[in-house]
CSV table of C-alpha atoms and ligand atoms in Angstrom, one decimal:
chain,number,residue,atom,x,y,z
H,195,MET,CA,0.0,0.0,0.0
H,196,LYS,CA,1.4,3.3,-1.0
H,197,ASP,CA,0.8,6.3,1.3
H,198,LYS,CA,-0.4,9.5,-0.2
H,199,GLU,CA,2.7,11.6,-0.8
H,200,LEU,CA,3.5,14.1,2.0
H,201,SER,CA,3.6,17.6,0.8
H,202,GLY,CA,3.3,21.2,2.0
H,203,GLY,CA,4.2,24.7,1.3
H,204,CYS,CA,3.9,28.3,2.4
H,205,SER,CA,0.8,30.5,2.6
H,206,CYS,CA,1.3,32.3,-0.8
H,207,GLY,CA,2.1,29.1,-2.6
H,208,LYS,CA,5.4,30.2,-4.0
H,209,ILE,CA,7.2,27.5,-2.0
H,210,ARG,CA,6.2,23.8,-2.3
H,211,TYR,CA,7.9,20.8,-0.8
H,212,ASN,CA,7.6,17.0,-0.7
H,213,LEU,CA,8.6,14.6,2.0
H,214,LYS,CA,9.5,11.1,1.0
H,215,ALA,CA,9.7,9.6,4.5
H,216,GLU,CA,7.3,9.4,7.4
H,217,PRO,CA,8.2,11.7,10.3
H,218,VAL,CA,10.3,10.1,13.1
H,219,SER,CA,8.7,12.4,15.6
H,220,ALA,CA,6.2,15.2,16.1
H,221,ALA,CA,6.6,17.8,18.9
H,222,MET,CA,5.2,21.0,20.1
H,223,CYS,CA,8.0,23.5,20.8
H,224,HIS,CA,7.6,26.2,23.4
H,225,CYS,CA,11.1,27.7,23.1
H,226,THR,CA,11.6,31.5,22.9
H,227,ASP,CA,13.3,31.2,19.5
H,228,CYS,CA,10.4,29.4,17.8
H,229,ARG,CA,8.0,31.8,19.4
H,230,LYS,CA,9.8,34.8,17.8
H,231,ALA,CA,10.4,33.0,14.5
H,232,ALA,CA,6.7,32.3,14.1
H,233,GLY,CA,5.1,35.1,16.0
H,234,ALA,CA,3.1,32.5,17.7
H,235,GLN,CA,2.8,31.1,21.2
H,236,SER,CA,4.3,27.7,20.3
H,237,VAL,CA,5.2,25.9,17.1
H,238,ALA,CA,4.4,22.3,16.1
H,239,TRP,CA,7.2,20.4,14.2
H,240,ILE,CA,7.6,17.1,12.5
H,241,THR,CA,11.1,15.7,12.2
H,242,VAL,CA,12.2,13.8,9.0
H,243,PRO,CA,15.5,12.6,7.6
H,244,LEU,CA,17.1,15.4,5.7
H,245,GLU,CA,17.3,13.6,2.4
H,246,SER,CA,13.5,13.0,2.4
H,247,TYR,CA,12.9,16.8,2.2
H,248,THR,CA,12.7,18.1,-1.4
H,249,ILE,CA,11.8,21.6,-2.4
H,250,VAL,CA,9.6,21.4,-5.5
H,251,THR,CA,9.2,25.1,-6.3
H,252,GLY,CA,10.5,28.3,-4.8
H,253,ASP,CA,13.6,29.4,-2.9
H,254,PRO,CA,13.1,29.6,0.9
H,255,LYS,CA,15.1,32.4,2.6
H,256,GLN,CA,17.3,31.2,5.4
H,257,TYR,CA,18.7,32.8,8.5
H,258,HIS,CA,20.5,31.7,11.7
H,259,SER,CA,18.3,32.2,14.8
H,260,SER,CA,21.3,31.1,16.9
H,261,PRO,CA,24.8,30.1,15.8
H,262,LYS,CA,24.0,26.4,15.1
H,263,VAL,CA,20.5,26.8,13.9
H,264,THR,CA,19.3,27.5,10.4
H,265,ARG,CA,15.6,28.3,9.8
H,266,THR,CA,13.9,28.8,6.5
H,267,PHE,CA,10.8,30.7,5.6
H,268,CYS,CA,9.1,32.2,2.5
H,269,SER,CA,10.4,35.7,1.9
H,270,ASP,CA,7.2,36.7,0.2
H,271,CYS,CA,4.5,35.6,2.8
H,272,GLY,CA,6.6,34.8,5.8
H,273,THR,CA,5.5,31.3,6.5
H,274,PRO,CA,8.1,29.5,8.7
H,275,LEU,CA,9.1,26.2,7.0
H,276,THR,CA,12.1,24.4,8.4
H,277,TYR,CA,14.6,24.2,11.3
H,278,ARG,CA,18.0,22.6,11.3
H,279,HIS,CA,20.4,22.2,14.1
H,280,GLU,CA,24.1,21.5,13.4
H,281,ASP,CA,24.2,18.8,16.1
H,282,ARG,CA,21.3,17.0,14.4
H,283,GLY,CA,22.7,17.2,10.8
H,284,ARG,CA,20.9,14.2,9.5
H,285,ASP,CA,17.4,15.5,10.4
H,286,ILE,CA,15.3,18.5,9.4
H,287,ASP,CA,12.3,19.8,11.2
H,288,ILE,CA,9.3,20.9,9.2
H,289,THR,CA,6.5,23.1,10.6
H,290,THR,CA,3.4,21.0,11.0
H,291,GLY,CA,1.3,23.9,10.1
H,292,SER,CA,2.9,24.2,6.6
H,293,LEU,CA,1.9,20.6,5.7
H,294,ASP,CA,-1.1,20.2,3.4
H,295,ASP,CA,-2.5,17.7,5.9
H,296,PRO,CA,-1.5,18.9,9.4
H,297,GLU,CA,-4.1,16.7,11.1
H,298,ARG,CA,-2.0,13.7,10.1
H,299,TYR,CA,0.8,14.2,12.6
H,300,PRO,CA,-0.4,15.7,15.9
H,301,PRO,CA,2.4,16.5,18.3
H,302,THR,CA,3.1,13.7,20.8
H,303,LYS,CA,5.3,15.6,23.1
H,304,ASP,CA,6.0,19.1,24.3
H,305,ILE,CA,9.6,20.4,24.2
H,306,PHE,CA,11.3,23.4,25.9
H,307,ASP,CA,8.5,23.4,28.5
H,308,ARG,CA,10.6,25.7,30.6
H,309,ASP,CA,10.0,28.5,28.1
H,310,ARG,CA,6.3,27.8,27.8
H,311,LEU,CA,4.0,30.8,28.4
H,312,SER,CA,1.8,30.6,31.4
H,313,TRP,CA,-1.4,30.8,29.3
H,314,VAL,CA,-0.4,28.1,26.9
H,315,LYS,CA,-1.5,24.5,27.7
H,316,THR,CA,0.8,21.6,26.9
H,317,THR,CA,-0.3,19.4,24.0
H,318,THR,CA,-0.6,16.5,26.4
H,319,ASP,CA,-3.1,18.4,28.5
H,320,ILE,CA,-5.1,19.3,25.5
H,321,VAL,CA,-5.2,15.7,24.4
H,322,LYS,CA,-6.4,14.5,27.8
H,323,GLN,CA,-9.3,17.0,28.0
N,556,ZN,ZN1,5.0,32.2,0.5
N,557,ZN,ZN1,11.7,25.8,19.4
């Protein structure tokens, strides 16, 4: 059985990507850097092997949010797309919200809980309710 191909892109449609592998994990990140990068209270990510990520159209802009971290986003509409950490060179994180089907991979853990805003519930709590 062949799974539907995983794909996603930015809000304006200029950037489109495909993923050839299923995610190895799905997490909700509460860190300060993600918060600023997305302008949102927290950011959901899936992690896939780097080689499974292919940009189909467009040219994401990249920047270093800290010395070892490279983030990409659409320079036209601003959608945050990927996160890479030098210490995890084989993996890339993709924003769950940029997937065409974000319902498919709900976060199964919360990370950087120490940075979590007081008014933001953890994903685990939300699941339990
Ligand atoms: Zn865009
Ligand atoms: Zn983060």
